[in-house]
PDB file of C-alpha atoms and ligand atoms in Angstrom:
ATOM      1  CA  MET A  15      -0.026   0.012   0.005  1.00  0.00           C
ATOM      2  CA  ASP A  16       1.259   3.434  -0.932  1.00  0.00           C
ATOM      3  CA  ARG A  17       0.935   5.475   2.271  1.00  0.00           C
ATOM      4  CA  TYR A  18       2.712   8.641   1.156  1.00  0.00           C
ATOM      5  CA  SER A  19       1.798  10.891  -1.725  1.00  0.00           C
ATOM      6  CA  VAL A  20       2.063  14.506  -2.914  1.00  0.00           C
ATOM      7  CA  ILE A  21      -0.916  16.406  -4.261  1.00  0.00           C
ATOM      8  CA  GLU A  22       0.390  18.628  -6.976  1.00  0.00           C
ATOM      9  CA  ASN A  23      -2.669  20.351  -8.434  1.00  0.00           C
ATOM     10  CA  LYS A  24      -5.102  22.120  -6.125  1.00  0.00           C
ATOM     11  CA  ASN A  25      -4.125  22.847  -2.519  1.00  0.00           C
ATOM     12  CA  LYS A  26      -0.607  21.440  -2.983  1.00  0.00           C
ATOM     13  CA  ARG A  27       0.333  19.260  -0.025  1.00  0.00           C
ATOM     14  CA  GLU A  28       1.963  16.090   1.147  1.00  0.00           C
ATOM     15  CA  ILE A  29      -0.440  13.429   2.312  1.00  0.00           C
ATOM     16  CA  VAL A  30       0.123  10.416   4.563  1.00  0.00           C
ATOM     17  CA  LEU A  31      -2.294   7.551   5.118  1.00  0.00           C
ATOM     18  CA  LEU A  32      -1.506   6.328   8.595  1.00  0.00           C
ATOM     19  CA  LYS A  33      -2.656   3.338  10.559  1.00  0.00           C
ATOM     20  CA  GLY A  34      -4.975   3.864  13.567  1.00  0.00           C
ATOM     21  CA  PHE A  35      -6.874   2.079  16.325  1.00  0.00           C
ATOM     22  CA  PRO A  36     -10.358   0.821  15.272  1.00  0.00           C
ATOM     23  CA  CYS A  37     -12.723   3.507  13.963  1.00  0.00           C
ATOM     24  CA  ILE A  38     -15.081   4.601  16.766  1.00  0.00           C
ATOM     25  CA  TRP A  39     -18.066   3.888  14.580  1.00  0.00           C
ATOM     26  CA  GLY A  40     -16.954   1.272  12.176  1.00  0.00           C
ATOM     27  CA  LYS A  41     -20.441   0.553  10.706  1.00  0.00           C
ATOM     28  CA  CYS A  42     -20.717   2.589   7.477  1.00  0.00           C
ATOM     29  CA  THR A  43     -22.153   0.289   4.867  1.00  0.00           C
ATOM     30  CA  PHE A  44     -19.750   1.353   2.086  1.00  0.00           C
ATOM     31  CA  CYS A  45     -16.598   1.108   4.142  1.00  0.00           C
ATOM     32  CA  ASP A  46     -13.944  -1.528   4.163  1.00  0.00           C
ATOM     33  CA  TYR A  47     -11.000   0.752   4.958  1.00  0.00           C
ATOM     34  CA  ILE A  48     -11.430  -0.209   8.620  1.00  0.00           C
ATOM     35  CA  LEU A  49      -9.672  -3.402   7.652  1.00  0.00           C
ATOM     36  CA  ASP A  50      -6.544  -1.251   7.930  1.00  0.00           C
ATOM     37  CA  ASN A  51      -7.251  -0.586  11.657  1.00  0.00           C
ATOM     38  CA  SER A  52      -5.241  -2.320  14.261  1.00  0.00           C
ATOM     39  CA  GLU A  53      -5.351  -2.920  17.998  1.00  0.00           C
ATOM     40  CA  SER A  54      -1.598  -3.189  18.318  1.00  0.00           C
ATOM     41  CA  GLU A  55      -0.172   0.129  19.355  1.00  0.00           C
ATOM     42  CA  GLU A  56       3.318  -1.108  18.550  1.00  0.00           C
ATOM     43  CA  GLU A  57       2.364  -2.171  15.023  1.00  0.00           C
ATOM     44  CA  ILE A  58       0.546   1.131  14.390  1.00  0.00           C
ATOM     45  CA  ASN A  59       3.478   3.293  15.521  1.00  0.00           C
ATOM     46  CA  LYS A  60       5.978   1.194  13.612  1.00  0.00           C
ATOM     47  CA  VAL A  61       4.091   1.685  10.345  1.00  0.00           C
ATOM     48  CA  ASN A  62       3.331   5.344  11.005  1.00  0.00           C
ATOM     49  CA  LEU A  63       6.855   6.400  11.973  1.00  0.00           C
ATOM     50  CA  GLU A  64       8.258   4.894   8.829  1.00  0.00           C
ATOM     51  CA  VAL A  65       5.667   6.638   6.629  1.00  0.00           C
ATOM     52  CA  LEU A  66       6.200   9.973   8.381  1.00  0.00           C
ATOM     53  CA  GLU A  67       9.966   9.795   7.597  1.00  0.00           C
ATOM     54  CA  LYS A  68       9.025  10.528   4.002  1.00  0.00           C
ATOM     55  CA  VAL A  69       7.554  13.948   4.710  1.00  0.00           C
ATOM     56  CA  THR A  70       9.793  16.686   3.336  1.00  0.00           C
ATOM     57  CA  GLY A  71       7.791  19.758   4.053  1.00  0.00           C
ATOM     58  CA  LYS A  72       8.027  20.805   0.372  1.00  0.00           C
ATOM     59  CA  TYR A  73       4.721  22.685   0.385  1.00  0.00           C
ATOM     60  CA  LYS A  74       4.639  23.422   4.133  1.00  0.00           C
ATOM     61  CA  VAL A  75       1.219  21.711   4.170  1.00  0.00           C
ATOM     62  CA  LEU A  76       0.605  18.194   5.411  1.00  0.00           C
ATOM     63  CA  GLU A  77      -2.525  16.079   5.341  1.00  0.00           C
ATOM     64  CA  VAL A  78      -2.792  13.195   7.769  1.00  0.00           C
ATOM     65  CA  ILE A  79      -5.503  10.651   7.332  1.00  0.00           C
ATOM     66  CA  ASN A  80      -6.192   7.221   8.771  1.00  0.00           C
ATOM     67  CA  SER A  81      -9.026   4.801   8.352  1.00  0.00           C
ATOM     68  CA  GLY A  82     -11.094   6.533  10.959  1.00  0.00           C
ATOM     69  CA  SER A  83     -10.496   9.808  12.836  1.00  0.00           C
ATOM     70  CA  CYS A  84      -7.338  11.575  13.940  1.00  0.00           C
ATOM     71  CA  PHE A  85      -8.450  10.870  17.564  1.00  0.00           C
ATOM     72  CA  GLU A  86      -7.704   7.213  16.865  1.00  0.00           C
ATOM     73  CA  LEU A  87      -4.021   7.807  16.324  1.00  0.00           C
ATOM     74  CA  PRO A  88      -1.746   6.800  19.222  1.00  0.00           C
ATOM     75  CA  LYS A  89       0.130   9.402  21.240  1.00  0.00           C
ATOM     76  CA  GLU A  90       3.556   8.429  19.922  1.00  0.00           C
ATOM     77  CA  THR A  91       2.362   8.981  16.329  1.00  0.00           C
ATOM     78  CA  LEU A  92       0.832  12.344  17.268  1.00  0.00           C
ATOM     79  CA  GLN A  93       4.100  13.355  18.969  1.00  0.00           C
ATOM     80  CA  ARG A  94       6.079  12.449  15.860  1.00  0.00           C
ATOM     81  CA  ILE A  95       3.737  14.525  13.647  1.00  0.00           C
ATOM     82  CA  LEU A  96       4.315  17.424  16.008  1.00  0.00           C
ATOM     83  CA  GLN A  97       8.116  17.003  15.729  1.00  0.00           C
ATOM     84  CA  ILE A  98       7.891  16.860  11.942  1.00  0.00           C
ATOM     85  CA  ILE A  99       5.811  20.054  11.864  1.00  0.00           C
ATOM     86  CA  LYS A 100       8.622  21.780  13.714  1.00  0.00           C
ATOM     87  CA  GLU A 101      11.512  20.141  11.820  1.00  0.00           C
ATOM     88  CA  LYS A 102      10.013  20.679   8.314  1.00  0.00           C
ATOM     89  CA  ASN A 103       8.395  24.038   8.982  1.00  0.00           C
ATOM     90  CA  ILE A 104       4.885  22.775   8.220  1.00  0.00           C
ATOM     91  CA  GLU A 105       2.474  25.680   8.463  1.00  0.00           C
ATOM     92  CA  LYS A 106      -0.859  24.038   7.843  1.00  0.00           C
ATOM     93  CA  LEU A 107      -2.395  20.606   8.629  1.00  0.00           C
ATOM     94  CA  PHE A 108      -5.372  18.775   7.193  1.00  0.00           C
ATOM     95  CA  LEU A 109      -6.919  16.272   9.618  1.00  0.00           C
ATOM     96  CA  GLU A 110     -10.075  14.178   9.398  1.00  0.00           C
ATOM     97  CA  SER A 111     -12.634  13.330  12.010  1.00  0.00           C
ATOM     98  CA  HIS A 112     -16.046  11.725  12.329  1.00  0.00           C
ATOM     99  CA  TRP A 113     -18.992  13.925  13.397  1.00  0.00           C
ATOM    100  CA  CYS A 114     -19.063  12.307  16.851  1.00  0.00           C
ATOM    101  CA  TYR A 115     -15.763  13.994  17.822  1.00  0.00           C
ATOM    102  CA  ARG A 116     -16.968  17.494  16.758  1.00  0.00           C
ATOM    103  CA  ASN A 117     -16.623  18.917  20.274  1.00  0.00           C
ATOM    104  CA  ARG A 118     -13.055  17.789  20.618  1.00  0.00           C
ATOM    105  CA  LEU A 119     -11.468  19.362  17.524  1.00  0.00           C
ATOM    106  CA  ASP A 120      -9.868  22.103  19.602  1.00  0.00           C
ATOM    107  CA  GLU A 121      -7.779  19.485  21.436  1.00  0.00           C
ATOM    108  CA  MET A 122      -5.903  18.908  18.177  1.00  0.00           C
ATOM    109  CA  ARG A 123      -5.591  22.651  17.570  1.00  0.00           C
ATOM    110  CA  GLU A 124      -4.089  23.184  20.994  1.00  0.00           C
ATOM    111  CA  PHE A 125      -1.708  20.227  20.572  1.00  0.00           C
ATOM    112  CA  PHE A 126      -0.372  21.130  17.104  1.00  0.00           C
ATOM    113  CA  LYS A 127      -0.564  24.869  17.433  1.00  0.00           C
ATOM    114  CA  ILE A 128      -0.808  25.525  13.670  1.00  0.00           C
ATOM    115  CA  PRO A 129      -3.971  26.124  11.592  1.00  0.00           C
ATOM    116  CA  ILE A 130      -5.859  22.919  10.908  1.00  0.00           C
ATOM    117  CA  VAL A 131      -8.379  22.297   8.108  1.00  0.00           C
ATOM    118  CA  PHE A 132     -10.762  19.730   9.545  1.00  0.00           C
ATOM    119  CA  LYS A 133     -12.234  17.300   7.054  1.00  0.00           C
ATOM    120  CA  ILE A 134     -15.362  15.286   7.759  1.00  0.00           C
ATOM    121  CA  GLY A 135     -16.865  12.301   5.864  1.00  0.00           C
ATOM    122  CA  VAL A 136     -20.263  13.767   5.087  1.00  0.00           C
ATOM    123  CA  GLU A 137     -20.710  11.610   1.927  1.00  0.00           C
ATOM    124  CA  THR A 138     -23.950  13.477   1.149  1.00  0.00           C
ATOM    125  CA  PHE A 139     -26.011  16.194   2.744  1.00  0.00           C
ATOM    126  CA  ASP A 140     -29.144  14.082   2.018  1.00  0.00           C
ATOM    127  CA  TYR A 141     -30.073  12.998   5.579  1.00  0.00           C
ATOM    128  CA  ASN A 142     -31.709   9.728   4.781  1.00  0.00           C
ATOM    129  CA  PHE A 143     -29.179   8.553   2.206  1.00  0.00           C
ATOM    130  CA  ARG A 144     -26.363   9.412   4.638  1.00  0.00           C
ATOM    131  CA  ASN A 145     -27.794   7.885   7.736  1.00  0.00           C
ATOM    132  CA  ILE A 146     -30.101   5.117   6.492  1.00  0.00           C
ATOM    133  CA  VAL A 147     -28.441   3.815   3.320  1.00  0.00           C
ATOM    134  CA  LEU A 148     -24.833   4.597   4.206  1.00  0.00           C
ATOM    135  CA  ASN A 149     -25.322   4.211   7.984  1.00  0.00           C
ATOM    136  CA  LYS A 150     -22.904   7.093   8.606  1.00  0.00           C
ATOM    137  CA  ASN A 151     -24.294   8.010  12.056  1.00  0.00           C
ATOM    138  CA  ALA A 152     -23.738  11.665  11.327  1.00  0.00           C
ATOM    139  CA  LYS A 153     -27.057  13.118  12.238  1.00  0.00           C
ATOM    140  CA  PHE A 154     -26.870  16.804  11.386  1.00  0.00           C
ATOM    141  CA  VAL A 155     -29.607  18.326   9.292  1.00  0.00           C
ATOM    142  CA  SER A 156     -28.076  21.462   7.667  1.00  0.00           C
ATOM    143  CA  PRO A 157     -24.700  22.338   6.169  1.00  0.00           C
ATOM    144  CA  GLU A 158     -24.541  25.246   8.687  1.00  0.00           C
ATOM    145  CA  GLU A 159     -24.263  22.736  11.521  1.00  0.00           C
ATOM    146  CA  VAL A 160     -21.273  21.074   9.806  1.00  0.00           C
ATOM    147  CA  LYS A 161     -19.650  24.396   9.039  1.00  0.00           C
ATOM    148  CA  LYS A 162     -19.711  25.344  12.693  1.00  0.00           C
ATOM    149  CA  TYR A 163     -17.034  22.707  13.331  1.00  0.00           C
ATOM    150  CA  PHE A 164     -15.529  21.519   9.975  1.00  0.00           C
ATOM    151  CA  GLN A 165     -13.954  23.329   6.997  1.00  0.00           C
ATOM    152  CA  SER A 166     -13.916  20.568   4.465  1.00  0.00           C
ATOM    153  CA  PRO A 167     -16.691  18.016   3.791  1.00  0.00           C
ATOM    154  CA  CYS A 168     -15.809  14.824   1.929  1.00  0.00           C
ATOM    155  CA  LEU A 169     -18.502  13.746  -0.479  1.00  0.00           C
ATOM    156  CA  MET A 170     -19.078  10.425  -2.144  1.00  0.00           C
ATOM    157  CA  VAL A 171     -20.597   9.983  -5.572  1.00  0.00           C
ATOM    158  CA  GLY A 172     -21.527   6.975  -7.685  1.00  0.00           C
ATOM    159  CA  ILE A 173     -23.328   4.626  -5.237  1.00  0.00           C
ATOM    160  CA  LYS A 174     -26.425   2.835  -6.549  1.00  0.00           C
ATOM    161  CA  GLY A 175     -29.464   4.549  -5.110  1.00  0.00           C
ATOM    162  CA  GLN A 176     -27.928   8.015  -5.261  1.00  0.00           C
ATOM    163  CA  THR A 177     -29.650  10.455  -7.634  1.00  0.00           C
ATOM    164  CA  LYS A 178     -28.389  13.226  -9.855  1.00  0.00           C
ATOM    165  CA  GLU A 179     -30.434  15.690  -7.824  1.00  0.00           C
ATOM    166  CA  MET A 180     -28.714  14.625  -4.612  1.00  0.00           C
ATOM    167  CA  ILE A 181     -25.288  15.046  -6.137  1.00  0.00           C
ATOM    168  CA  GLU A 182     -26.147  18.452  -7.717  1.00  0.00           C
ATOM    169  CA  LYS A 183     -27.317  19.678  -4.350  1.00  0.00           C
ATOM    170  CA  ASP A 184     -24.262  18.339  -2.568  1.00  0.00           C
ATOM    171  CA  VAL A 185     -21.849  20.012  -5.043  1.00  0.00           C
ATOM    172  CA  GLU A 186     -23.751  23.229  -4.746  1.00  0.00           C
ATOM    173  CA  ILE A 187     -23.510  23.125  -0.954  1.00  0.00           C
ATOM    174  CA  ALA A 188     -19.757  22.270  -1.106  1.00  0.00           C
ATOM    175  CA  LEU A 189     -19.062  25.209  -3.452  1.00  0.00           C
ATOM    176  CA  ASN A 190     -21.212  27.750  -1.615  1.00  0.00           C
ATOM    177  CA  TYR A 191     -20.705  26.996   2.058  1.00  0.00           C
ATOM    178  CA  PHE A 192     -17.189  25.688   2.468  1.00  0.00           C
ATOM    179  CA  SER A 193     -13.605  26.870   1.889  1.00  0.00           C
ATOM    180  CA  HIS A 194     -12.558  23.330   0.918  1.00  0.00           C
ATOM    181  CA  ALA A 195     -14.241  20.057  -0.070  1.00  0.00           C
ATOM    182  CA  ALA A 196     -13.224  16.720  -1.479  1.00  0.00           C
ATOM    183  CA  ILE A 197     -15.309  14.506  -3.759  1.00  0.00           C
ATOM    184  CA  ASN A 198     -14.626  10.816  -3.911  1.00  0.00           C
ATOM    185  CA  VAL A 199     -15.938   8.592  -6.660  1.00  0.00           C
ATOM    186  CA  PHE A 200     -17.038   5.253  -5.155  1.00  0.00           C
ATOM    187  CA  THR A 201     -14.789   2.307  -6.061  1.00  0.00           C
ATOM    188  CA  PRO A 202     -16.350  -1.120  -5.691  1.00  0.00           C
ATOM    189  CA  ASN A 203     -14.913  -2.833  -2.626  1.00  0.00           C
ATOM    190  CA  SER A 204     -15.775  -5.753  -0.382  1.00  0.00           C
ATOM    191  CA  SER A 205     -18.929  -3.993   0.971  1.00  0.00           C
ATOM    192  CA  ASN A 206     -22.371  -4.844  -0.379  1.00  0.00           C
ATOM    193  CA  LEU A 207     -22.866  -1.498  -2.082  1.00  0.00           C
ATOM    194  CA  GLU A 208     -22.665  -1.233  -5.838  1.00  0.00           C
ATOM    195  CA  ARG A 209     -21.294   1.472  -8.096  1.00  0.00           C
ATOM    196  CA  ASP A 210     -23.667   3.209 -10.537  1.00  0.00           C
ATOM    197  CA  GLU A 211     -21.585   3.470 -13.714  1.00  0.00           C
ATOM    198  CA  GLN A 212     -24.046   5.712 -15.482  1.00  0.00           C
ATOM    199  CA  LEU A 213     -24.143   8.111 -12.560  1.00  0.00           C
ATOM    200  CA  VAL A 214     -20.361   8.213 -12.405  1.00  0.00           C
ATOM    201  CA  LYS A 215     -20.156   8.993 -16.115  1.00  0.00           C
ATOM    202  CA  TRP A 216     -22.702  11.744 -15.806  1.00  0.00           C
ATOM    203  CA  PHE A 217     -20.871  13.195 -12.818  1.00  0.00           C
ATOM    204  CA  LYS A 218     -17.483  13.174 -14.564  1.00  0.00           C
ATOM    205  CA  ASP A 219     -18.918  14.885 -17.649  1.00  0.00           C
ATOM    206  CA  LYS A 220     -20.930  17.490 -15.771  1.00  0.00           C
ATOM    207  CA  TYR A 221     -18.316  18.310 -13.123  1.00  0.00           C
ATOM    208  CA  SER A 222     -15.022  17.888 -14.990  1.00  0.00           C
ATOM    209  CA  PHE A 223     -14.064  21.374 -13.852  1.00  0.00           C
ATOM    210  CA  LEU A 224     -13.779  19.989 -10.299  1.00  0.00           C
ATOM    211  CA  ASP A 225     -11.095  17.502 -11.236  1.00  0.00           C
TER     212      ASP A 225
HETATM  213  S1  LIG B   8     -16.473   6.498   9.937  1.00  0.00           S
HETATM  214 FE1  LIG B   8     -15.006   6.363   8.209  1.00  0.00          FE
HETATM  215  S2  LIG B   8     -13.625   4.731   8.738  1.00  0.00           S
HETATM  216 FE2  LIG B   8     -15.338   4.597  10.195  1.00  0.00          FE
HETATM  217  S3  LIG B   8     -16.707   3.079   9.275  1.00  0.00           S
HETATM  218 FE3  LIG B   8     -17.375   5.049   8.606  1.00  0.00          FE
HETATM  219  S4  LIG B   8     -16.305   5.430   6.581  1.00  0.00           S
HETATM  220 FE4  LIG B   8     -15.284   3.748   7.682  1.00  0.00          FE
END
């Protein structure tokens, strides 16, 4: 697995995919990334410290993700990230968290002491699709509620059952309410959800400017 990468187009940054303790929720119907979770702190830190060695600080921006939330990273990993921020002159961090930790985000801000863009897996602003079909357990109603805590919603497109109208509304919200957003196209995995190829094609044509 490639756990280090550099994003060279929009919002240039280095990105690391770290290992974490089990996701606090772990029940989203589309998710099999939690297979990367581990209960062995030693194993987690070993993997993470190796990956973090690759960070150069070339864009002074670092994104740290794991298959869950940043609150599921062990202390030793967090300490190493902090050291790297200082050593490589990182000025901005992107971190990701589930909705359930929304009242704890400042703990990370106080710990790292640099600006943090907090990402959240919203998947869609359609309440029923998010919470019933995707079982996301993120029970906010409006984008304003999300914006109170998070700067960058992650959206998912291309799952069977999603509609064009839902996606259009989601993109409109992302563009009008938030400074950042990420849109992922669903890739078939070991979950039971299926990809809607026609919907993906329509999305790629209509929203190519977002690439
Ligand atoms: S919150 Fe994220 S990591 Fe956890 S089960 Fe849902 S999609 Fe997977």
